[in-house]
PDB file of C-alpha atoms in Angstrom:
ATOM      1  CA  GLN A   1      83.412 -87.846 -60.964  1.00 91.00           C
ATOM      2  CA  ARG A   2      86.888 -89.294 -61.737  1.00 91.00           C
ATOM      3  CA  ARG A   3      89.546 -88.408 -59.364  1.00 89.00           C
ATOM      4  CA  GLU A   4      92.232 -86.646 -61.220  1.00 83.00           C
ATOM      5  CA  ARG A   5      94.691 -87.290 -57.731  1.00 84.00           C
ATOM      6  CA  ILE A   6      95.263 -89.952 -55.598  1.00 86.00           C
ATOM      7  CA  GLY A   7      96.621 -89.907 -51.942  1.00 86.00           C
ATOM      8  CA  SER A   8      95.861 -89.305 -48.490  1.00 87.00           C
ATOM      9  CA  ARG A   9      96.083 -85.348 -48.619  1.00 89.00           C
ATOM     10  CA  TYR A  10      93.655 -85.056 -51.780  1.00 89.00           C
ATOM     11  CA  ALA A  11      91.055 -87.655 -50.283  1.00 90.00           C
ATOM     12  CA  ASN A  12      91.007 -85.456 -47.067  1.00 90.00           C
ATOM     13  CA  ARG A  13      90.171 -82.171 -49.587  1.00 90.00           C
ATOM     14  CA  LEU A  14      87.435 -84.649 -50.782  1.00 91.00           C
ATOM     15  CA  ARG A  15      86.154 -84.866 -47.602  1.00 91.00           C
ATOM     16  CA  GLN A  16      85.907 -81.651 -46.685  1.00 91.00           C
ATOM     17  CA  ALA A  17      84.095 -80.746 -49.714  1.00 92.00           C
ATOM     18  CA  GLY A  18      81.310 -83.281 -49.212  1.00 92.00           C
ATOM     19  CA  ARG A  19      82.615 -86.081 -51.150  1.00 93.00           C
ATOM     20  CA  LEU A  20      83.961 -89.477 -50.288  1.00 93.00           C
ATOM     21  CA  PRO A  21      86.648 -91.117 -52.327  1.00 94.00           C
ATOM     22  CA  ALA A  22      85.867 -94.800 -53.745  1.00 94.00           C
ATOM     23  CA  VAL A  23      87.316 -97.328 -56.062  1.00 95.00           C
ATOM     24  CA  VAL A  24      85.510 -99.327 -58.853  1.00 95.00           C
ATOM     25  CA  TYR A  25      87.242-102.480 -60.242  1.00 93.00           C
ATOM     26  CA  GLY A  26      85.629-106.120 -61.250  1.00 90.00           C
ATOM     27  CA  HIS A  27      84.793-108.016 -64.564  1.00 87.00           C
ATOM     28  CA  GLY A  28      88.243-107.938 -65.862  1.00 86.00           C
ATOM     29  CA  GLN A  29      88.219-104.095 -66.538  1.00 90.00           C
ATOM     30  CA  GLU A  30      90.705-101.884 -64.986  1.00 91.00           C
ATOM     31  CA  PRO A  31      89.935 -99.965 -61.391  1.00 92.00           C
ATOM     32  CA  LEU A  32      88.601 -96.397 -61.607  1.00 92.00           C
ATOM     33  CA  HIS A  33      89.337 -94.004 -58.809  1.00 94.00           C
ATOM     34  CA  LEU A  34      86.393 -92.063 -58.132  1.00 94.00           C
ATOM     35  CA  SER A  35      84.596 -89.360 -55.398  1.00 92.00           C
ATOM     36  CA  VAL A  36      80.996 -89.747 -54.522  1.00 93.00           C
ATOM     37  CA  ASP A  37      78.183 -87.443 -52.852  1.00 93.00           C
ATOM     38  CA  ARG A  38      79.039 -88.560 -48.985  1.00 93.00           C
ATOM     39  CA  LYS A  39      75.471 -87.576 -48.365  1.00 93.00           C
ATOM     40  CA  GLU A  40      73.710 -89.765 -51.158  1.00 93.00           C
ATOM     41  CA  ILE A  41      76.071 -92.707 -49.800  1.00 92.00           C
ATOM     42  CA  VAL A  42      75.234 -92.091 -46.427  1.00 92.00           C
ATOM     43  CA  ASN A  43      71.553 -92.236 -46.804  1.00 92.00           C
ATOM     44  CA  LEU A  44      71.976 -95.705 -49.047  1.00 91.00           C
ATOM     45  CA  LEU A  45      73.658 -97.158 -46.463  1.00 89.00           C
ATOM     46  CA  HIS A  46      71.212 -96.522 -43.688  1.00 88.00           C
ATOM     47  CA  SER A  47      68.469 -97.913 -46.310  1.00 86.00           C
ATOM     48  CA  ASN A  48      70.983-101.387 -46.311  1.00 82.00           C
ATOM     49  CA  ALA A  49      71.707-101.017 -50.029  1.00 86.00           C
ATOM     50  CA  HIS A  50      73.627-103.505 -51.243  1.00 89.00           C
ATOM     51  CA  ILE A  51      73.410-102.575 -55.570  1.00 91.00           C
ATOM     52  CA  ILE A  52      73.720 -99.070 -56.798  1.00 91.00           C
ATOM     53  CA  GLU A  53      73.267 -97.631 -59.798  1.00 91.00           C
ATOM     54  CA  LEU A  54      76.643 -95.435 -60.637  1.00 91.00           C
ATOM     55  CA  THR A  55      76.487 -92.578 -63.291  1.00 91.00           C
ATOM     56  CA  LEU A  56      79.727 -91.994 -64.874  1.00 89.00           C
ATOM     57  CA  ASP A  57      80.267 -90.340 -68.207  1.00 86.00           C
ATOM     58  CA  ALA A  58      76.592 -90.271 -68.862  1.00 85.00           C
ATOM     59  CA  GLN A  59      76.549 -93.952 -68.613  1.00 89.00           C
ATOM     60  CA  LYS A  60      74.925 -96.141 -65.949  1.00 92.00           C
ATOM     61  CA  GLN A  61      76.199 -99.195 -64.565  1.00 91.00           C
ATOM     62  CA  PRO A  62      75.436-101.331 -61.475  1.00 92.00           C
ATOM     63  CA  VAL A  63      77.970-101.968 -59.026  1.00 93.00           C
ATOM     64  CA  LEU A  64      77.943-103.725 -55.306  1.00 93.00           C
ATOM     65  CA  ILE A  65      79.087-101.749 -52.414  1.00 92.00           C
ATOM     66  CA  LYS A  66      81.885-104.342 -51.470  1.00 91.00           C
ATOM     67  CA  ASP A  67      83.404-102.584 -48.686  1.00 91.00           C
ATOM     68  CA  VAL A  68      82.541 -99.657 -46.462  1.00 92.00           C
ATOM     69  CA  GLN A  69      85.829 -98.311 -44.436  1.00 92.00           C
ATOM     70  CA  TRP A  70      84.931 -95.739 -41.290  1.00 91.00           C
ATOM     71  CA  ASP A  71      87.121 -93.557 -39.586  1.00 88.00           C
ATOM     72  CA  HIS A  72      88.848 -94.677 -35.810  1.00 87.00           C
ATOM     73  CA  LEU A  73      85.713 -93.732 -33.858  1.00 87.00           C
ATOM     74  CA  GLY A  74      83.187 -95.809 -36.424  1.00 82.00           C
ATOM     75  CA  ALA A  75      81.398 -92.567 -36.858  1.00 86.00           C
ATOM     76  CA  GLN A  76      82.037 -91.315 -40.686  1.00 89.00           C
ATOM     77  CA  VAL A  77      82.608 -93.249 -43.781  1.00 91.00           C
ATOM     78  CA  VAL A  78      86.072 -92.590 -44.935  1.00 92.00           C
ATOM     79  CA  HIS A  79      86.439 -94.785 -47.999  1.00 94.00           C
ATOM     80  CA  LEU A  80      84.165 -97.041 -50.364  1.00 94.00           C
ATOM     81  CA  ASP A  81      85.131 -99.988 -52.455  1.00 95.00           C
ATOM     82  CA  LEU A  82      82.728-100.753 -55.426  1.00 95.00           C
ATOM     83  CA  GLU A  83      82.299-103.975 -57.596  1.00 94.00           C
ATOM     84  CA  ARG A  84      80.852-103.924 -60.987  1.00 93.00           C
ATOM     85  CA  VAL A  85      78.230-106.559 -60.932  1.00 92.00           C
ATOM     86  CA  ASP A  86      76.014-108.116 -63.828  1.00 91.00           C
ATOM     87  CA  LEU A  87      72.320-108.221 -62.620  1.00 88.00           C
ATOM     88  CA  THR A  88      71.874-111.511 -64.021  1.00 88.00           C
ATOM     89  CA  GLU A  89      74.943-112.956 -62.063  1.00 90.00           C
ATOM     90  CA  ARG A  90      75.196-114.943 -58.799  1.00 92.00           C
ATOM     91  CA  ILE A  91      77.388-113.069 -56.427  1.00 91.00           C
ATOM     92  CA  THR A  92      78.380-113.353 -52.744  1.00 91.00           C
ATOM     93  CA  VAL A  93      77.584-111.057 -49.829  1.00 90.00           C
ATOM     94  CA  GLU A  94      76.916-110.467 -46.189  1.00 91.00           C
ATOM     95  CA  VAL A  95      73.547-109.690 -45.135  1.00 91.00           C
ATOM     96  CA  PRO A  96      72.833-108.630 -41.065  1.00 91.00           C
ATOM     97  CA  LEU A  97      71.034-111.721 -38.778  1.00 94.00           C
ATOM     98  CA  VAL A  98      68.111-110.088 -37.064  1.00 95.00           C
ATOM     99  CA  LEU A  99      66.803-111.876 -34.085  1.00 95.00           C
ATOM    100  CA  PHE A 100      63.224-111.556 -32.852  1.00 95.00           C
ATOM    101  CA  GLY A 101      60.865-112.927 -29.938  1.00 94.00           C
ATOM    102  CA  GLU A 102      61.777-113.492 -26.627  1.00 94.00           C
ATOM    103  CA  ALA A 103      63.343-116.862 -26.119  1.00 94.00           C
ATOM    104  CA  VAL A 104      61.275-118.933 -23.340  1.00 95.00           C
ATOM    105  CA  GLY A 105      64.419-120.233 -21.832  1.00 94.00           C
ATOM    106  CA  LEU A 106      65.302-116.431 -20.640  1.00 94.00           C
ATOM    107  CA  LYS A 107      62.631-116.498 -18.112  1.00 93.00           C
ATOM    108  CA  GLU A 108      65.055-118.753 -15.826  1.00 92.00           C
ATOM    109  CA  GLU A 109      67.068-117.336 -13.496  1.00 91.00           C
ATOM    110  CA  GLY A 110      70.666-117.368 -14.581  1.00 91.00           C
ATOM    111  CA  ALA A 111      69.892-117.903 -18.438  1.00 93.00           C
ATOM    112  CA  ILE A 112      71.352-115.954 -21.142  1.00 94.00           C
ATOM    113  CA  LEU A 113      70.909-115.720 -24.824  1.00 95.00           C
ATOM    114  CA  GLU A 114      74.353-116.550 -26.925  1.00 94.00           C
ATOM    115  CA  HIS A 115      74.327-115.067 -30.480  1.00 94.00           C
ATOM    116  CA  PRO A 116      77.744-114.965 -31.893  1.00 94.00           C
ATOM    117  CA  LEU A 117      76.956-114.803 -35.610  1.00 93.00           C
ATOM    118  CA  THR A 118      75.698-111.078 -36.270  1.00 92.00           C
ATOM    119  CA  ALA A 119      75.912-111.519 -40.352  1.00 93.00           C
ATOM    120  CA  LEU A 120      75.423-114.608 -42.674  1.00 95.00           C
ATOM    121  CA  GLU A 121      77.357-114.839 -45.774  1.00 95.00           C
ATOM    122  CA  ILE A 122      75.331-115.693 -48.960  1.00 95.00           C
ATOM    123  CA  GLU A 123      75.081-116.544 -52.556  1.00 95.00           C
ATOM    124  CA  CYS A 124      72.369-114.853 -54.549  1.00 94.00           C
ATOM    125  CA  LEU A 125      71.255-113.491 -57.738  1.00 93.00           C
ATOM    126  CA  ALA A 126      72.469-109.735 -57.734  1.00 89.00           C
ATOM    127  CA  MET A 127      68.780-108.190 -58.114  1.00 87.00           C
ATOM    128  CA  GLU A 128      67.790-110.538 -55.179  1.00 91.00           C
ATOM    129  CA  ILE A 129      69.789-109.882 -52.095  1.00 90.00           C
ATOM    130  CA  PRO A 130      67.689-109.699 -49.083  1.00 90.00           C
ATOM    131  CA  ASP A 131      68.204-106.832 -46.460  1.00 88.00           C
ATOM    132  CA  GLU A 132      68.191-108.889 -43.429  1.00 90.00           C
ATOM    133  CA  ILE A 133      67.361-112.296 -42.358  1.00 93.00           C
ATOM    134  CA  LYS A 134      65.285-112.795 -39.399  1.00 94.00           C
ATOM    135  CA  VAL A 135      65.720-115.753 -37.166  1.00 96.00           C
ATOM    136  CA  ASP A 136      63.058-116.372 -34.421  1.00 96.00           C
ATOM    137  CA  VAL A 137      64.449-117.412 -31.302  1.00 96.00           C
ATOM    138  CA  ALA A 138      60.684-117.487 -29.469  1.00 96.00           C
ATOM    139  CA  GLU A 139      60.776-120.963 -28.741  1.00 95.00           C
ATOM    140  CA  LEU A 140      64.489-121.527 -27.266  1.00 95.00           C
ATOM    141  CA  LYS A 141      64.404-123.236 -23.847  1.00 95.00           C
ATOM    142  CA  VAL A 142      67.397-123.587 -21.899  1.00 95.00           C
ATOM    143  CA  GLY A 143      70.134-125.660 -23.982  1.00 94.00           C
ATOM    144  CA  ASP A 144      68.420-125.297 -27.251  1.00 96.00           C
ATOM    145  CA  THR A 145      70.279-123.810 -30.390  1.00 96.00           C
ATOM    146  CA  ILE A 146      70.083-122.584 -33.626  1.00 96.00           C
ATOM    147  CA  LEU A 147      72.674-123.498 -35.895  1.00 96.00           C
ATOM    148  CA  VAL A 148      73.355-122.113 -39.670  1.00 96.00           C
ATOM    149  CA  GLY A 149      71.989-125.607 -41.011  1.00 95.00           C
ATOM    150  CA  ASP A 150      68.865-124.638 -39.247  1.00 95.00           C
ATOM    151  CA  LEU A 151      68.246-121.304 -40.971  1.00 95.00           C
ATOM    152  CA  LYS A 152      65.372-120.960 -43.377  1.00 92.00           C
ATOM    153  CA  LEU A 153      66.488-119.276 -46.069  1.00 93.00           C
ATOM    154  CA  PRO A 154      64.395-117.669 -49.033  1.00 90.00           C
ATOM    155  CA  SER A 155      64.172-119.367 -52.378  1.00 90.00           C
ATOM    156  CA  GLY A 156      67.295-118.783 -54.692  1.00 92.00           C
ATOM    157  CA  ILE A 157      69.713-118.407 -51.678  1.00 94.00           C
ATOM    158  CA  ALA A 158      72.425-120.290 -50.350  1.00 95.00           C
ATOM    159  CA  THR A 159      75.269-120.057 -47.669  1.00 95.00           C
ATOM    160  CA  LYS A 160      78.598-122.003 -48.262  1.00 90.00           C
ATOM    161  CA  LEU A 161      79.121-121.409 -44.064  1.00 94.00           C
ATOM    162  CA  ASP A 162      79.647-124.521 -41.832  1.00 96.00           C
ATOM    163  CA  PRO A 163      76.074-125.556 -41.080  1.00 96.00           C
ATOM    164  CA  GLU A 164      77.075-126.570 -37.417  1.00 96.00           C
ATOM    165  CA  THR A 165      78.167-122.908 -36.775  1.00 96.00           C
ATOM    166  CA  LEU A 166      75.954-121.469 -34.188  1.00 96.00           C
ATOM    167  CA  VAL A 167      73.520-118.596 -34.809  1.00 96.00           C
ATOM    168  CA  ALA A 168      71.895-118.346 -31.227  1.00 96.00           C
ATOM    169  CA  GLY A 169      71.378-120.443 -28.157  1.00 96.00           C
ATOM    170  CA  VAL A 170      70.128-120.346 -24.333  1.00 95.00           C
ATOM    171  CA  SER A 171      72.339-121.411 -21.943  1.00 94.00           C
ATOM    172  CA  MET A 172      73.171-121.113 -18.139  1.00 92.00           C
ATOM    173  CA  VAL A 173      75.754-118.912 -16.553  1.00 85.00           C
ATOM    174  CA  LYS A 174      78.162-120.900 -15.083  1.00 75.00           C
ATOM    175  CA  GLU A 175      79.598-119.773 -11.436  1.00 66.00           C
ATOM    176  CA  GLU A 176      83.061-120.240 -10.807  1.00 62.00           C
ATOM    177  CA  VAL A 177      84.479-120.902  -7.403  1.00 59.00           C
ATOM    178  CA  VAL A 178      87.655-119.722  -6.765  1.00 64.00           C
ATOM    179  CA  GLU A 179      89.527-121.411  -3.943  1.00 68.00           C
ATOM    180  CA  VAL A 180      92.073-119.609  -2.053  1.00 68.00           C
ATOM    181  CA  ALA A 181      95.426-121.721  -1.415  1.00 67.00           C
ATOM    182  CA  PRO A 182      96.966-121.195   2.006  1.00 67.00           C
ATOM    183  CA  VAL A 183      99.838-119.224   2.099  1.00 66.00           C
ATOM    184  CA  GLU A 184     103.149-121.279   3.056  1.00 66.00           C
ATOM    185  CA  GLY A 185     104.524-120.454   6.497  1.00 61.00           C
ATOM    186  CA  ALA A 186     101.314-118.520   7.841  1.00 57.00           C
ATOM    187  CA  THR A 187     100.453-119.134  11.486  1.00 56.00           C
ATOM    188  CA  ALA A 188      97.050-120.900  12.200  1.00 55.00           C
ATOM    189  CA  GLU A 189      96.240-118.304  14.494  1.00 56.00           C
ATOM    190  CA  PRO A 190      97.108-114.710  13.231  1.00 54.00           C
ATOM    191  CA  GLU A 191      98.366-111.955  15.218  1.00 53.00           C
ATOM    192  CA  ILE A 192      95.805-109.491  15.844  1.00 53.00           C
ATOM    193  CA  ILE A 193      96.860-106.065  17.077  1.00 53.00           C
ATOM    194  CA  GLY A 194      95.490-104.620  19.707  1.00 54.00           C
ATOM    195  CA  ARG A 195      94.193-107.995  21.058  1.00 54.00           C
ATOM    196  CA  LYS A 196      93.995-108.137  25.112  1.00 55.00           C
ATOM    197  CA  PRO A 197      96.270-110.953  26.521  1.00 54.00           C
ATOM    198  CA  GLU A 198      94.860-113.560  28.038  1.00 55.00           C
ATOM    199  CA  GLU A 199      95.850-114.371  31.603  1.00 54.00           C
ATOM    200  CA  GLY A 200      99.502-115.391  32.222  1.00 53.00           C
ATOM    201  CA  GLU A 201     100.422-113.708  29.251  1.00 51.00           C
ATOM    202  CA  GLU A 202     100.992-110.277  30.275  1.00 50.00           C
ATOM    203  CA  GLY A 203     103.492-111.134  32.772  1.00 49.00           C
ATOM    204  CA  ALA A 204     105.673-113.199  30.266  1.00 45.00           C
ATOM    205  CA  ALA A 205     104.925-110.399  27.838  1.00 46.00           C
ATOM    206  CA  ALA A 206     106.744-107.912  30.312  1.00 47.00           C
ATOM    207  CA  ALA A 207     109.039-110.092  31.360  1.00 47.00           C
ATOM    208  CA  ALA A 208     110.691-110.570  27.667  1.00 48.00           C
ATOM    209  CA  PRO A 209     112.294-107.581  26.425  1.00 51.00           C
ATOM    210  CA  ALA A 210     111.400-106.235  23.069  1.00 49.00           C
ATOM    211  CA  ALA A 211     113.583-107.100  19.948  1.00 49.00           C
ATOM    212  CA  GLY A 212     116.981-105.083  20.317  1.00 50.00           C
ATOM    213  CA  GLU A 213     116.108-103.933  23.880  1.00 51.00           C
ATOM    214  CA  LYS A 214     118.602-104.379  26.071  1.00 51.00           C
ATOM    215  CA  LYS A 215     118.146-105.768  29.659  1.00 53.00           C
ATOM    216  CA  ALA A 216     118.541-103.483  32.591  1.00 51.00           C
ATOM    217  CA  PRO A 217     121.206-104.341  35.164  1.00 53.00           C
ATOM    218  CA  GLU A 218     119.987-105.961  37.995  1.00 54.00           C
ATOM    219  CA  LYS A 219     120.398-103.606  41.345  1.00 52.00           C
ATOM    220  CA  LYS A 220     122.349-105.522  43.728  1.00 54.00           C
ATOM    221  CA  ALA A 221     121.797-104.858  47.590  1.00 53.00           C
ATOM    222  CA  PRO A 222     124.453-102.852  49.411  1.00 53.00           C
ATOM    223  CA  GLU A 223     126.856-105.249  51.615  1.00 53.00           C
ATOM    224  CA  LYS A 224     126.536-104.464  55.303  1.00 53.00           C
ATOM    225  CA  LYS A 225     129.643-103.758  56.835  1.00 48.00           C
TER     226      LYS A 225
END
């Protein structure tokens, strides 16, 4: 449905009514501000849909789900960006990378599996967008890596990402040794509270007055007359 008004207040009213604000753009046409059924969109997103058929004013057209905006908790969809597409044209889209298999290198103590890349930007026909790209990591030993250039992409699918970009690899956790520098001015033997004085120390300790304590005057013997 077309949106008669735009703005955050009106968008919140749409969400409360079970609909979501959306914008459709592309192919040299003016952007359209629409609202779509929230439940339908959520179901399509859960099924990893990329291209959907939009019906507006009794006319159908394919659109690409270009961007999905979520709330601050990442739990609810709050807005959609949709791009008009021609099913015969090549488009650029991101698809998730899914790792499978248990790397043999993980059997070694301290080994970890790194996978910094979770999605891959690809270029393909609009009708040939895969739901995901699977990556087998079962044969990875410690020190082995899989780069973007190593991926076996389906026919007709390409990526412009740097071939040297790391997809997954097995490495060992490095232990960091922290050296504690000695404190300047510290004594070699710290004073231990409650330490029993050694022989010869007790008398010295008794003879020496405490800090700030006045020494008692010595008593003189009475003079004999």
